[in-house]
Amino acid sequence: MKEKILSEKQVRNKTIFAFLFFLIAIGAAYLIWKGLRTQEKDAGATKILRKGFLANEVIFSGLFNEKKLVKTYPVSEAVKKVRVNGNYGLTDASFNPATWKMKVVKASGDTLFITLDDLKKLPKTDVVFEFKCIEGWSQKTWWGGVTFADFVKQYGLQNEAQKTYASLSTPDKKYYVGIDMPSMIQPQTILCYEMNGQPLPMNQGYPLRLIIPVKYGIKHLKRIGTMYFSDVRPPDYWAERGYDYHSGH
Ligand SMILES: Nc1nc2c(c(=O)[nH]1)N[C@H]1C(S)=C(S)[C@@H](COP(=O)(O)O)O[C@H]1N2
Ligand SMILES: [Mo]
């Protein structure tokens, strides 16, 4: 093989280039170090690390695993006595279940008012899964209703489903959640009207609640009053009190 012979000038150029590259690398390393050192503290971490947390939030929000199914169990494994937890938005004495309708605000601004009988006409889905509360308890529970995905199809809400978030709140607006759309569309997420094959008990959200197995209990809003869709993150009761907005697991 013929060796490549470099002229003196070429050797000099290469050396200069290597030296410049070395200086730039040192400079970049110094700037990164200085940046980390002098960033003001933000919630106990530096801002740069904080950006890492935000990136994780996006990754674990369900945006990248929308098709992933939560483990399910046979109905026989579901507990008979389902724990009751949390009654924000359920204490309004003037609430009348007989006249209840779910209000759905469409992207156009039009509103739909949907009854329980309307929903019962749609395909029914049951899900038995491990319901987890951030307080540290969990139990296998059995729920039935219409998947949000079926609901979108049947009511022609495809435009709404293009939004980034869904907002759900109780009729009295005292409890409210915001949920990323991929988690809403996930095939185990249901607008739920049955528990253990029976109508939902009052304290578990009669007539309709959200069951969203990819999330912790705080997101499973009981007694849905109004639903709307938005690219702006909707208010969320527990996120306002310091919990993770997405609360996925
Ligand atoms: N309207 C309303 N929904 C709610 C709550 C609440 O306080 N109000 N608590 C949440 C929490 S923290 C949990 S763990 C689950 C509990 O559901 P369960 O009472 O059917 O077990 O409901 C969620 N949905
Ligand atoms: Mo909870």
CSV table of C-alpha atoms and ligand atoms in Angstrom, one decimal:
chain,number,residue,atom,x,y,z
A,1,MET,CA,0.0,0.0,0.0
A,2,LYS,CA,1.2,3.4,-0.8
A,3,GLU,CA,1.6,5.5,2.3
A,4,LYS,CA,0.1,8.9,2.3
A,5,ILE,CA,2.9,11.4,2.8
A,6,LEU,CA,1.8,14.7,4.4
A,7,SER,CA,3.6,17.8,3.5
A,8,GLU,CA,5.0,19.9,6.4
A,9,LYS,CA,2.2,22.4,5.8
A,10,GLN,CA,-0.5,19.7,6.1
A,11,VAL,CA,1.0,18.5,9.3
A,12,ARG,CA,1.0,22.0,10.7
A,13,ASN,CA,-2.6,22.5,9.7
A,14,LYS,CA,-3.7,19.3,11.3
A,15,THR,CA,-1.9,20.2,14.5
A,16,ILE,CA,-3.5,23.6,14.6
A,17,PHE,CA,-6.9,22.1,14.0
A,18,ALA,CA,-6.5,19.5,16.7
A,19,PHE,CA,-5.4,22.2,19.2
A,20,LEU,CA,-8.4,24.5,18.3
A,21,PHE,CA,-10.7,21.5,18.8
A,22,PHE,CA,-9.1,20.8,22.2
A,23,LEU,CA,-9.6,24.5,23.2
A,24,ILE,CA,-13.3,24.4,22.1
A,25,ALA,CA,-13.9,21.2,24.1
A,26,ILE,CA,-12.3,22.6,27.2
A,27,GLY,CA,-14.4,25.8,26.8
A,28,ALA,CA,-17.6,23.9,26.3
A,29,ALA,CA,-16.9,21.7,29.4
A,30,TYR,CA,-16.2,24.9,31.4
A,31,LEU,CA,-19.4,26.6,30.3
A,32,ILE,CA,-21.5,23.5,31.2
A,33,TRP,CA,-19.8,23.3,34.6
A,34,LYS,CA,-20.3,27.0,35.2
A,35,GLY,CA,-23.9,26.8,34.1
A,36,LEU,CA,-24.6,24.0,36.5
A,37,ARG,CA,-22.8,25.9,39.3
A,38,THR,CA,-24.6,29.2,38.9
A,39,GLN,CA,-28.1,28.1,37.9
A,40,GLU,CA,-30.4,29.3,40.7
A,41,LYS,CA,-32.0,26.5,42.7
A,42,ASP,CA,-35.4,25.5,41.5
A,43,ALA,CA,-37.4,23.1,43.7
A,44,GLY,CA,-34.2,21.7,45.2
A,45,ALA,CA,-32.6,20.9,41.9
A,46,THR,CA,-30.8,23.0,39.4
A,47,LYS,CA,-32.8,24.3,36.5
A,48,ILE,CA,-30.8,22.1,34.1
A,49,LEU,CA,-31.7,19.0,36.2
A,50,ARG,CA,-35.3,20.3,36.4
A,51,LYS,CA,-35.5,20.2,32.6
A,52,GLY,CA,-34.6,16.5,33.0
A,53,PHE,CA,-37.5,16.0,35.4
A,54,LEU,CA,-39.9,17.7,32.9
A,55,ALA,CA,-38.6,15.4,30.1
A,56,ASN,CA,-39.3,12.4,32.4
A,57,GLU,CA,-42.8,13.7,33.1
A,58,VAL,CA,-43.5,13.7,29.4
A,59,ILE,CA,-42.0,10.3,28.9
A,60,PHE,CA,-44.0,8.7,31.8
A,61,SER,CA,-47.2,10.7,31.0
A,62,GLY,CA,-48.3,8.0,28.6
A,63,LEU,CA,-47.5,9.9,25.5
A,64,PHE,CA,-45.0,7.2,24.5
A,65,ASN,CA,-46.9,4.1,25.7
A,66,GLU,CA,-50.5,4.8,24.8
A,67,LYS,CA,-51.0,1.3,23.5
A,68,LYS,CA,-49.6,-0.4,26.6
A,69,LEU,CA,-52.2,-2.4,28.4
A,70,VAL,CA,-52.4,-2.6,32.2
A,71,LYS,CA,-52.5,-6.1,33.6
A,72,THR,CA,-56.0,-7.5,34.1
A,73,TYR,CA,-57.5,-10.3,36.3
A,74,PRO,CA,-60.4,-12.7,36.2
A,75,VAL,CA,-63.6,-11.3,37.8
A,76,SER,CA,-63.3,-13.9,40.5
A,77,GLU,CA,-60.2,-12.1,41.9
A,78,ALA,CA,-62.0,-8.8,42.2
A,79,VAL,CA,-62.7,-7.7,45.9
A,80,LYS,CA,-66.4,-7.7,46.9
A,81,LYS,CA,-66.0,-4.9,49.3
A,82,VAL,CA,-64.5,-2.0,47.4
A,83,ARG,CA,-62.9,0.7,49.5
A,84,VAL,CA,-64.3,4.2,49.3
A,85,ASN,CA,-61.8,7.0,49.3
A,86,GLY,CA,-62.3,10.7,48.7
A,87,ASN,CA,-65.6,12.6,48.5
A,88,TYR,CA,-64.7,16.0,47.1
A,89,GLY,CA,-67.4,17.1,44.7
A,90,LEU,CA,-69.8,14.5,46.1
A,91,THR,CA,-71.3,16.4,49.0
A,92,ASP,CA,-73.6,18.8,47.2
A,93,ALA,CA,-77.0,18.1,48.8
A,94,SER,CA,-78.8,19.7,45.8
A,95,PHE,CA,-77.4,17.1,43.4
A,96,ASN,CA,-80.2,15.2,41.7
A,97,PRO,CA,-79.1,12.0,40.1
A,98,ALA,CA,-82.5,11.6,38.4
A,99,THR,CA,-81.9,14.7,36.3
A,100,TRP,CA,-78.2,14.2,35.8
A,101,LYS,CA,-76.7,14.5,32.3
A,102,MET,CA,-73.1,14.6,31.4
A,103,LYS,CA,-72.2,17.9,29.7
A,104,VAL,CA,-69.7,17.6,26.9
A,105,VAL,CA,-68.3,20.8,25.5
A,106,LYS,CA,-67.2,20.2,21.9
A,107,ALA,CA,-64.3,21.9,20.2
A,108,SER,CA,-66.7,24.0,18.3
A,109,GLY,CA,-68.2,25.3,21.5
A,110,ASP,CA,-71.4,23.3,21.0
A,111,THR,CA,-72.5,21.2,24.0
A,112,LEU,CA,-73.9,17.7,24.2
A,113,PHE,CA,-76.0,16.6,27.2
A,114,ILE,CA,-75.8,12.8,27.6
A,115,THR,CA,-77.9,10.6,29.8
A,116,LEU,CA,-76.9,7.4,31.5
A,117,ASP,CA,-79.4,5.5,29.2
A,118,ASP,CA,-77.6,7.0,26.2
A,119,LEU,CA,-74.3,5.6,27.4
A,120,LYS,CA,-75.8,2.2,28.2
A,121,LYS,CA,-76.7,1.9,24.5
A,122,LEU,CA,-73.0,2.0,23.6
A,123,PRO,CA,-70.8,-1.1,23.6
A,124,LYS,CA,-70.0,-2.2,27.1
A,125,THR,CA,-66.5,-3.0,28.4
A,126,ASP,CA,-65.5,-4.5,31.7
A,127,VAL,CA,-62.1,-4.2,33.3
A,128,VAL,CA,-60.6,-5.9,36.4
A,129,PHE,CA,-57.3,-4.3,37.4
A,130,GLU,CA,-55.2,-3.4,40.4
A,131,PHE,CA,-56.6,0.0,41.5
A,132,LYS,CA,-53.8,2.0,43.1
A,133,CYS,CA,-54.1,5.0,45.4
A,134,ILE,CA,-51.0,7.2,46.0
A,135,GLU,CA,-51.8,6.8,49.8
A,136,GLY,CA,-50.3,3.4,49.5
A,137,TRP,CA,-53.2,0.9,49.2
A,138,SER,CA,-54.3,-1.0,46.2
A,139,GLN,CA,-57.0,-3.6,45.4
A,140,LYS,CA,-58.2,-5.6,42.4
A,141,THR,CA,-61.5,-4.2,41.4
A,142,TRP,CA,-64.1,-4.8,38.6
A,143,TRP,CA,-65.7,-1.9,36.7
A,144,GLY,CA,-67.9,-1.7,33.7
A,145,GLY,CA,-68.9,1.0,31.2
A,146,VAL,CA,-68.1,2.4,27.8
A,147,THR,CA,-64.5,3.0,26.8
A,148,PHE,CA,-63.7,6.6,26.1
A,149,ALA,CA,-62.4,5.5,22.7
A,150,ASP,CA,-65.8,4.0,21.9
A,151,PHE,CA,-67.5,7.1,23.2
A,152,VAL,CA,-65.4,9.2,20.9
A,153,LYS,CA,-66.3,7.1,17.9
A,154,GLN,CA,-70.0,6.9,18.7
A,155,TYR,CA,-70.4,10.6,19.3
A,156,GLY,CA,-68.1,11.7,16.5
A,157,LEU,CA,-65.7,13.5,18.8
A,158,GLN,CA,-62.6,12.9,16.6
A,159,ASN,CA,-61.8,16.6,16.5
A,160,GLU,CA,-62.0,16.7,20.3
A,161,ALA,CA,-59.7,13.7,20.6
A,162,GLN,CA,-57.0,15.7,18.7
A,163,LYS,CA,-56.6,18.0,21.6
A,164,THR,CA,-53.8,17.4,24.1
A,165,TYR,CA,-55.9,17.1,27.2
A,166,ALA,CA,-59.4,16.2,28.5
A,167,SER,CA,-60.8,18.0,31.5
A,168,LEU,CA,-63.4,16.3,33.8
A,169,SER,CA,-65.1,17.9,36.7
A,170,THR,CA,-67.9,17.1,39.2
A,171,PRO,CA,-71.3,18.8,38.7
A,172,ASP,CA,-70.4,21.2,41.6
A,173,LYS,CA,-66.9,21.8,40.2
A,174,LYS,CA,-65.3,21.0,43.5
A,175,TYR,CA,-63.2,18.1,42.1
A,176,TYR,CA,-61.5,18.2,38.7
A,177,VAL,CA,-58.9,16.4,36.8
A,178,GLY,CA,-56.9,17.0,33.6
A,179,ILE,CA,-55.7,14.0,31.6
A,180,ASP,CA,-53.5,13.7,28.6
A,181,MET,CA,-55.4,12.4,25.6
A,182,PRO,CA,-53.3,9.3,24.9
A,183,SER,CA,-54.3,8.0,28.4
A,184,MET,CA,-57.9,8.9,27.7
A,185,ILE,CA,-57.9,7.0,24.4
A,186,GLN,CA,-56.1,4.0,25.9
A,187,PRO,CA,-58.5,1.0,25.5
A,188,GLN,CA,-59.0,0.3,29.2
A,189,THR,CA,-60.1,3.8,30.1
A,190,ILE,CA,-63.8,3.8,30.7
A,191,LEU,CA,-66.7,6.1,31.4
A,192,CYS,CA,-67.8,3.8,34.2
A,193,TYR,CA,-71.4,3.1,35.4
A,194,GLU,CA,-71.0,-0.3,37.0
A,195,MET,CA,-69.0,-1.8,39.8
A,196,ASN,CA,-69.0,-5.6,40.5
A,197,GLY,CA,-71.8,-5.8,37.8
A,198,GLN,CA,-74.1,-3.4,39.7
A,199,PRO,CA,-74.9,0.3,39.3
A,200,LEU,CA,-72.2,2.4,40.9
A,201,PRO,CA,-72.9,3.2,44.6
A,202,MET,CA,-73.5,6.9,45.3
A,203,ASN,CA,-70.2,7.4,47.1
A,204,GLN,CA,-68.3,5.7,44.2
A,205,GLY,CA,-69.6,8.2,41.7
A,206,TYR,CA,-73.1,7.3,40.6
A,207,PRO,CA,-74.2,7.8,37.9
A,208,LEU,CA,-70.8,8.0,36.1
A,209,ARG,CA,-67.2,8.1,37.0
A,210,LEU,CA,-63.9,7.8,35.2
A,211,ILE,CA,-61.9,4.5,35.4
A,212,ILE,CA,-58.4,5.0,34.0
A,213,PRO,CA,-56.2,2.1,34.9
A,214,VAL,CA,-52.9,3.7,33.6
A,215,LYS,CA,-53.3,6.3,36.4
A,216,TYR,CA,-53.3,6.4,40.2
A,217,GLY,CA,-56.7,6.7,42.0
A,218,ILE,CA,-56.7,10.5,42.2
A,219,LYS,CA,-57.4,10.7,38.5
A,220,HIS,CA,-60.4,8.4,38.6
A,221,LEU,CA,-62.9,11.2,39.0
A,222,LYS,CA,-66.2,10.2,40.6
A,223,ARG,CA,-69.5,11.7,39.4
A,224,ILE,CA,-68.6,13.3,36.1
A,225,GLY,CA,-70.4,16.6,35.5
A,226,THR,CA,-68.7,18.3,32.6
A,227,MET,CA,-66.0,17.3,30.1
A,228,TYR,CA,-64.1,19.5,27.8
A,229,PHE,CA,-61.0,19.2,25.6
A,230,SER,CA,-58.0,21.6,25.3
A,231,ASP,CA,-54.4,22.0,24.2
A,232,VAL,CA,-53.9,24.0,27.4
A,233,ARG,CA,-53.4,21.9,30.5
A,234,PRO,CA,-56.7,21.9,32.4
A,235,PRO,CA,-56.8,22.6,36.1
A,236,ASP,CA,-56.3,19.6,38.3
A,237,TYR,CA,-57.3,19.4,42.0
A,238,TRP,CA,-54.3,17.3,43.3
A,239,ALA,CA,-51.7,18.8,40.9
A,240,GLU,CA,-52.6,22.2,42.4
A,241,ARG,CA,-51.7,20.6,45.8
A,242,GLY,CA,-48.3,19.4,44.7
A,243,TYR,CA,-48.9,16.0,43.2
A,244,ASP,CA,-47.6,15.0,39.8
A,245,TYR,CA,-49.9,16.2,37.1
A,246,HIS,CA,-49.9,12.9,35.2
A,247,SER,CA,-49.9,10.5,38.1
A,248,GLY,CA,-49.3,7.5,35.9
A,249,HIS,CA,-47.8,4.3,37.1
B,1,LIG,N1,-65.2,13.3,42.9
B,1,LIG,C1,-64.2,12.7,43.5
B,1,LIG,N2,-63.6,11.7,42.8
B,1,LIG,C2,-62.5,11.1,43.3
B,1,LIG,C3,-62.0,11.5,44.6
B,1,LIG,C4,-62.6,12.6,45.3
B,1,LIG,O1,-62.3,13.0,46.4
B,1,LIG,N3,-63.7,13.1,44.7
B,1,LIG,N4,-60.9,10.8,45.1
B,1,LIG,C5,-60.0,10.1,44.2
B,1,LIG,C6,-59.1,9.2,44.9
B,1,LIG,S1,-57.8,9.9,45.8
B,1,LIG,C7,-59.2,7.8,44.8
B,1,LIG,S2,-58.1,6.8,45.5
B,1,LIG,C8,-60.4,7.2,44.1
B,1,LIG,C9,-61.1,6.2,45.0
B,1,LIG,O2,-62.2,5.6,44.4
B,1,LIG,P1,-63.1,4.7,45.3
B,1,LIG,O3,-63.8,5.6,46.3
B,1,LIG,O4,-64.2,4.2,44.4
B,1,LIG,O5,-62.3,3.7,45.9
B,1,LIG,O6,-61.3,8.2,43.7
B,1,LIG,C10,-60.8,9.3,43.2
B,1,LIG,N5,-61.9,10.1,42.6
B,2,MO,MO,-56.3,8.1,46.1
